């Protein structure tokens, strides 16, 4: 239980990246959106290198035992998908879509996990789905308040990614990869093609 709490706290720490960007003007960091994109690429590549070293070279830091789950010991870990998916939405979308998509993963996912029974169902229970939707909608509304349909679409995307396991062959796709991407794509579709 203590390790799970640590994982959720680390998961939530991704919100710090969003805060860094949002506060950059106030503190004169000079972190423009193009520079933030470069930062995210560097962080994602660093994560991929760490995972390569862990899986192929045998890098065995004790930290990995605390922050990875047992089923991740011999495959690409969730934190890697986390950084890759956040970087994808930052590269694909403008801040009003990318930042809430990142927060839905950083904040929404651990909150929905806290109300989950941790069973391995392909569709999570109503309490988890409603929790993820509400938290995601609140996050999206802070950025997309002028576009209520985009708020609903982003929250729906995050909820579907979190609540329904995607299986490709024998492989279950990690929701750390899908939550920001589903949220971002659905919000973008509504903003681009939805009613004005």
Short mmCIF file of the C-alpha atoms (twelve columns), coordinates in Angstrom:
data_MODEL
# 
_entry.id   MODEL 
# 
loop_
_atom_site.group_PDB 
_atom_site.id 
_atom_site.type_symbol 
_atom_site.label_atom_id 
_atom_site.label_alt_id 
_atom_site.label_comp_id 
_atom_site.label_asym_id 
_atom_site.label_seq_id 
_atom_site.Cartn_x 
_atom_site.Cartn_y 
_atom_site.Cartn_z 
_atom_site.pdbx_PDB_model_num 
ATOM 1   C CA . UNK A 1   0.000   0.000   0.000   1 
ATOM 2   C CA . UNK A 2   2.841   2.415   0.853   1 
ATOM 3   C CA . UNK A 3   4.489   1.740   -2.532  1 
ATOM 4   C CA . UNK A 4   1.166   2.330   -4.297  1 
ATOM 5   C CA . UNK A 5   0.800   5.683   -2.543  1 
ATOM 6   C CA . UNK A 6   4.336   6.614   -3.614  1 
ATOM 7   C CA . UNK A 7   3.494   5.679   -7.217  1 
ATOM 8   C CA . UNK A 8   0.382   7.867   -7.109  1 
ATOM 9   C CA . UNK A 9   2.334   10.790  -5.675  1 
ATOM 10  C CA . UNK A 10  4.994   10.442  -8.377  1 
ATOM 11  C CA . UNK A 11  2.188   10.177  -10.945 1 
ATOM 12  C CA . UNK A 12  0.725   13.456  -9.668  1 
ATOM 13  C CA . UNK A 13  4.098   15.167  -9.845  1 
ATOM 14  C CA . UNK A 14  3.645   15.465  -13.605 1 
ATOM 15  C CA . UNK A 15  1.335   18.367  -12.808 1 
ATOM 16  C CA . UNK A 16  4.540   20.200  -11.931 1 
ATOM 17  C CA . UNK A 17  5.468   20.302  -15.619 1 
ATOM 18  C CA . UNK A 18  2.198   22.070  -16.390 1 
ATOM 19  C CA . UNK A 19  2.752   24.448  -13.466 1 
ATOM 20  C CA . UNK A 20  6.284   25.153  -14.698 1 
ATOM 21  C CA . UNK A 21  4.929   26.256  -18.067 1 
ATOM 22  C CA . UNK A 22  2.022   28.254  -16.624 1 
ATOM 23  C CA . UNK A 23  4.243   30.074  -14.117 1 
ATOM 24  C CA . UNK A 24  7.108   30.716  -16.522 1 
ATOM 25  C CA . UNK A 25  5.918   34.218  -17.432 1 
ATOM 26  C CA . UNK A 26  5.342   35.240  -13.811 1 
ATOM 27  C CA . UNK A 27  8.843   34.126  -12.830 1 
ATOM 28  C CA . UNK A 28  10.462  35.171  -16.106 1 
ATOM 29  C CA . UNK A 29  11.729  31.661  -16.937 1 
ATOM 30  C CA . UNK A 30  11.480  32.370  -20.658 1 
ATOM 31  C CA . UNK A 31  9.784   29.013  -21.174 1 
ATOM 32  C CA . UNK A 32  7.877   29.622  -24.393 1 
ATOM 33  C CA . UNK A 33  5.667   26.907  -25.888 1 
ATOM 34  C CA . UNK A 34  8.358   25.899  -28.443 1 
ATOM 35  C CA . UNK A 35  10.918  25.628  -25.622 1 
ATOM 36  C CA . UNK A 36  8.479   23.646  -23.504 1 
ATOM 37  C CA . UNK A 37  8.071   21.245  -26.428 1 
ATOM 38  C CA . UNK A 38  11.843  20.784  -26.565 1 
ATOM 39  C CA . UNK A 39  11.949  20.192  -22.796 1 
ATOM 40  C CA . UNK A 40  9.264   17.513  -23.076 1 
ATOM 41  C CA . UNK A 41  11.122  15.762  -25.910 1 
ATOM 42  C CA . UNK A 42  14.331  15.751  -23.838 1 
ATOM 43  C CA . UNK A 43  12.474  14.319  -20.821 1 
ATOM 44  C CA . UNK A 44  10.767  11.646  -22.923 1 
ATOM 45  C CA . UNK A 45  14.041  10.631  -24.576 1 
ATOM 46  C CA . UNK A 46  15.711  10.506  -21.158 1 
ATOM 47  C CA . UNK A 47  12.956  8.216   -19.915 1 
ATOM 48  C CA . UNK A 48  13.325  5.934   -22.930 1 
ATOM 49  C CA . UNK A 49  17.100  5.747   -22.344 1 
ATOM 50  C CA . UNK A 50  16.539  4.868   -18.658 1 
ATOM 51  C CA . UNK A 51  14.132  2.113   -19.640 1 
ATOM 52  C CA . UNK A 52  16.606  0.785   -22.207 1 
ATOM 53  C CA . UNK A 53  19.327  0.709   -19.554 1 
ATOM 54  C CA . UNK A 54  16.996  -1.022  -17.082 1 
ATOM 55  C CA . UNK A 55  15.683  -3.649  -19.497 1 
ATOM 56  C CA . UNK A 56  18.678  -4.288  -21.761 1 
ATOM 57  C CA . UNK A 57  21.759  -3.389  -19.712 1 
ATOM 58  C CA . UNK A 58  20.492  -4.388  -16.292 1 
ATOM 59  C CA . UNK A 59  20.466  -1.024  -14.499 1 
ATOM 60  C CA . UNK A 60  18.893  -1.997  -11.191 1 
ATOM 61  C CA . UNK A 61  18.229  1.012   -9.005  1 
ATOM 62  C CA . UNK A 62  16.218  0.332   -5.859  1 
ATOM 63  C CA . UNK A 63  13.924  3.167   -6.922  1 
ATOM 64  C CA . UNK A 64  12.615  0.943   -9.719  1 
ATOM 65  C CA . UNK A 65  11.368  -1.591  -7.165  1 
ATOM 66  C CA . UNK A 66  9.290   1.112   -5.486  1 
ATOM 67  C CA . UNK A 67  7.935   2.850   -8.566  1 
ATOM 68  C CA . UNK A 68  7.253   -0.004  -10.957 1 
ATOM 69  C CA . UNK A 69  4.659   -2.695  -10.547 1 
ATOM 70  C CA . UNK A 70  5.541   -6.378  -10.609 1 
ATOM 71  C CA . UNK A 71  4.171   -6.892  -14.135 1 
ATOM 72  C CA . UNK A 72  6.413   -4.039  -15.390 1 
ATOM 73  C CA . UNK A 73  9.664   -5.611  -14.192 1 
ATOM 74  C CA . UNK A 74  10.531  -7.047  -17.611 1 
ATOM 75  C CA . UNK A 75  8.771   -4.644  -19.967 1 
ATOM 76  C CA . UNK A 76  8.566   -0.929  -20.698 1 
ATOM 77  C CA . UNK A 77  7.178   0.641   -17.515 1 
ATOM 78  C CA . UNK A 78  4.191   2.904   -17.069 1 
ATOM 79  C CA . UNK A 79  6.278   5.991   -16.281 1 
ATOM 80  C CA . UNK A 80  7.820   5.671   -19.752 1 
ATOM 81  C CA . UNK A 81  4.417   5.650   -21.430 1 
ATOM 82  C CA . UNK A 82  3.474   8.568   -19.192 1 
ATOM 83  C CA . UNK A 83  6.310   10.779  -20.454 1 
ATOM 84  C CA . UNK A 84  5.872   9.674   -24.064 1 
ATOM 85  C CA . UNK A 85  2.133   10.415  -24.106 1 
ATOM 86  C CA . UNK A 86  2.551   13.797  -22.445 1 
ATOM 87  C CA . UNK A 87  5.197   14.670  -25.020 1 
ATOM 88  C CA . UNK A 88  2.956   13.551  -27.898 1 
ATOM 89  C CA . UNK A 89  0.120   15.869  -26.860 1 
ATOM 90  C CA . UNK A 90  2.528   18.764  -26.322 1 
ATOM 91  C CA . UNK A 91  3.914   18.249  -29.838 1 
ATOM 92  C CA . UNK A 92  0.508   17.798  -31.480 1 
ATOM 93  C CA . UNK A 93  -1.601  20.450  -29.789 1 
ATOM 94  C CA . UNK A 94  -1.568  23.995  -28.505 1 
ATOM 95  C CA . UNK A 95  -1.515  24.644  -24.727 1 
ATOM 96  C CA . UNK A 96  -5.303  24.913  -24.285 1 
ATOM 97  C CA . UNK A 97  -5.601  21.239  -25.310 1 
ATOM 98  C CA . UNK A 98  -2.214  19.793  -24.347 1 
ATOM 99  C CA . UNK A 99  -2.030  21.098  -20.777 1 
ATOM 100 C CA . UNK A 100 -5.408  19.773  -19.571 1 
ATOM 101 C CA . UNK A 101 -4.690  16.468  -21.337 1 
ATOM 102 C CA . UNK A 102 -1.471  16.199  -19.337 1 
ATOM 103 C CA . UNK A 103 -3.291  17.026  -16.094 1 
ATOM 104 C CA . UNK A 104 -5.952  14.402  -16.738 1 
ATOM 105 C CA . UNK A 105 -3.157  11.842  -16.655 1 
ATOM 106 C CA . UNK A 106 -1.215  13.423  -13.788 1 
ATOM 107 C CA . UNK A 107 -4.194  14.153  -11.520 1 
ATOM 108 C CA . UNK A 108 -7.271  12.373  -12.883 1 
ATOM 109 C CA . UNK A 109 -5.696  8.940   -13.225 1 
ATOM 110 C CA . UNK A 110 -4.400  8.700   -9.612  1 
ATOM 111 C CA . UNK A 111 -7.717  9.989   -8.256  1 
ATOM 112 C CA . UNK A 112 -9.701  7.419   -10.247 1 
ATOM 113 C CA . UNK A 113 -7.198  4.786   -9.099  1 
ATOM 114 C CA . UNK A 114 -7.837  5.746   -5.488  1 
ATOM 115 C CA . UNK A 115 -11.561 4.935   -5.832  1 
ATOM 116 C CA . UNK A 116 -10.939 1.766   -7.861  1 
ATOM 117 C CA . UNK A 117 -10.988 -1.710  -6.364  1 
ATOM 118 C CA . UNK A 118 -7.857  -2.525  -8.435  1 
ATOM 119 C CA . UNK A 119 -9.508  -5.537  -10.021 1 
ATOM 120 C CA . UNK A 120 -8.423  -6.442  -13.533 1 
ATOM 121 C CA . UNK A 121 -11.743 -5.739  -15.270 1 
ATOM 122 C CA . UNK A 122 -11.793 -4.684  -18.906 1 
ATOM 123 C CA . UNK A 123 -14.351 -2.004  -18.030 1 
ATOM 124 C CA . UNK A 124 -14.011 -0.261  -14.679 1 
ATOM 125 C CA . UNK A 125 -16.995 0.247   -12.400 1 
ATOM 126 C CA . UNK A 126 -19.394 3.221   -12.571 1 
ATOM 127 C CA . UNK A 127 -17.835 4.941   -9.529  1 
ATOM 128 C CA . UNK A 128 -14.417 4.984   -11.204 1 
ATOM 129 C CA . UNK A 129 -15.813 6.139   -14.554 1 
ATOM 130 C CA . UNK A 130 -17.846 8.957   -13.003 1 
ATOM 131 C CA . UNK A 131 -14.908 10.057  -10.839 1 
ATOM 132 C CA . UNK A 132 -12.549 10.203  -13.826 1 
ATOM 133 C CA . UNK A 133 -15.099 12.068  -15.930 1 
ATOM 134 C CA . UNK A 134 -15.862 14.673  -13.265 1 
ATOM 135 C CA . UNK A 135 -12.209 15.303  -12.391 1 
ATOM 136 C CA . UNK A 136 -11.266 15.489  -16.083 1 
ATOM 137 C CA . UNK A 137 -14.148 17.855  -16.871 1 
ATOM 138 C CA . UNK A 138 -13.104 20.179  -14.042 1 
ATOM 139 C CA . UNK A 139 -9.527  20.174  -15.346 1 
ATOM 140 C CA . UNK A 140 -10.612 20.739  -18.953 1 
ATOM 141 C CA . UNK A 141 -13.011 23.534  -17.972 1 
ATOM 142 C CA . UNK A 142 -10.122 25.536  -16.518 1 
ATOM 143 C CA . UNK A 143 -8.568  25.706  -20.001 1 
ATOM 144 C CA . UNK A 144 -11.497 25.263  -22.404 1 
ATOM 145 C CA . UNK A 145 -14.269 27.116  -20.535 1 
ATOM 146 C CA . UNK A 146 -15.277 28.954  -23.725 1 
ATOM 147 C CA . UNK A 147 -15.878 25.597  -25.431 1 
ATOM 148 C CA . UNK A 148 -18.157 23.423  -23.249 1 
ATOM 149 C CA . UNK A 149 -18.447 20.683  -25.887 1 
ATOM 150 C CA . UNK A 150 -14.654 20.410  -26.010 1 
ATOM 151 C CA . UNK A 151 -14.625 20.124  -22.198 1 
ATOM 152 C CA . UNK A 152 -17.068 17.210  -22.390 1 
ATOM 153 C CA . UNK A 153 -15.157 15.609  -25.270 1 
ATOM 154 C CA . UNK A 154 -11.790 15.818  -23.498 1 
ATOM 155 C CA . UNK A 155 -13.257 14.406  -20.278 1 
ATOM 156 C CA . UNK A 156 -14.977 11.634  -22.216 1 
ATOM 157 C CA . UNK A 157 -11.712 10.748  -23.970 1 
ATOM 158 C CA . UNK A 158 -9.799  10.553  -20.688 1 
ATOM 159 C CA . UNK A 159 -12.598 8.496   -19.119 1 
ATOM 160 C CA . UNK A 160 -12.700 6.004   -21.998 1 
ATOM 161 C CA . UNK A 161 -8.906  5.620   -21.922 1 
ATOM 162 C CA . UNK A 162 -8.859  5.163   -18.152 1 
ATOM 163 C CA . UNK A 163 -11.976 3.029   -17.874 1 
ATOM 164 C CA . UNK A 164 -11.792 0.610   -20.793 1 
ATOM 165 C CA . UNK A 165 -8.690  -1.491  -21.339 1 
ATOM 166 C CA . UNK A 166 -7.454  -1.432  -24.922 1 
ATOM 167 C CA . UNK A 167 -6.132  -4.800  -26.047 1 
ATOM 168 C CA . UNK A 168 -4.034  -5.221  -29.181 1 
ATOM 169 C CA . UNK A 169 -3.478  -8.931  -29.751 1 
ATOM 170 C CA . UNK A 170 -2.206  -10.259 -26.431 1 
ATOM 171 C CA . UNK A 171 -0.959  -6.841  -25.340 1 
ATOM 172 C CA . UNK A 172 -2.965  -4.529  -23.058 1 
ATOM 173 C CA . UNK A 173 -2.137  -0.907  -23.864 1 
ATOM 174 C CA . UNK A 174 -1.153  1.091   -20.772 1 
ATOM 175 C CA . UNK A 175 -3.618  3.896   -20.007 1 
ATOM 176 C CA . UNK A 176 -0.651  6.155   -19.251 1 
ATOM 177 C CA . UNK A 177 -0.217  6.193   -23.017 1 
ATOM 178 C CA . UNK A 178 -3.855  6.633   -24.007 1 
ATOM 179 C CA . UNK A 179 -5.362  9.088   -21.478 1 
ATOM 180 C CA . UNK A 180 -3.758  12.319  -22.756 1 
ATOM 181 C CA . UNK A 181 -3.965  11.254  -26.394 1 
ATOM 182 C CA . UNK A 182 -7.671  10.351  -26.313 1 
ATOM 183 C CA . UNK A 183 -8.476  13.531  -24.375 1 
ATOM 184 C CA . UNK A 184 -6.460  15.735  -26.697 1 
ATOM 185 C CA . UNK A 185 -7.725  14.208  -29.930 1 
ATOM 186 C CA . UNK A 186 -11.407 14.388  -28.930 1 
ATOM 187 C CA . UNK A 187 -11.071 17.985  -27.722 1 
ATOM 188 C CA . UNK A 188 -9.292  18.923  -30.956 1 
ATOM 189 C CA . UNK A 189 -11.945 17.246  -33.102 1 
ATOM 190 C CA . UNK A 190 -14.700 19.214  -31.364 1 
ATOM 191 C CA . UNK A 191 -12.794 22.498  -31.663 1 
ATOM 192 C CA . UNK A 192 -12.017 21.893  -35.326 1 
ATOM 193 C CA . UNK A 193 -15.248 20.357  -36.575 1 
ATOM 194 C CA . UNK A 194 -17.881 20.957  -33.897 1 
ATOM 195 C CA . UNK A 195 -20.518 23.680  -33.872 1 
ATOM 196 C CA . UNK A 196 -19.228 27.182  -33.231 1 
# 
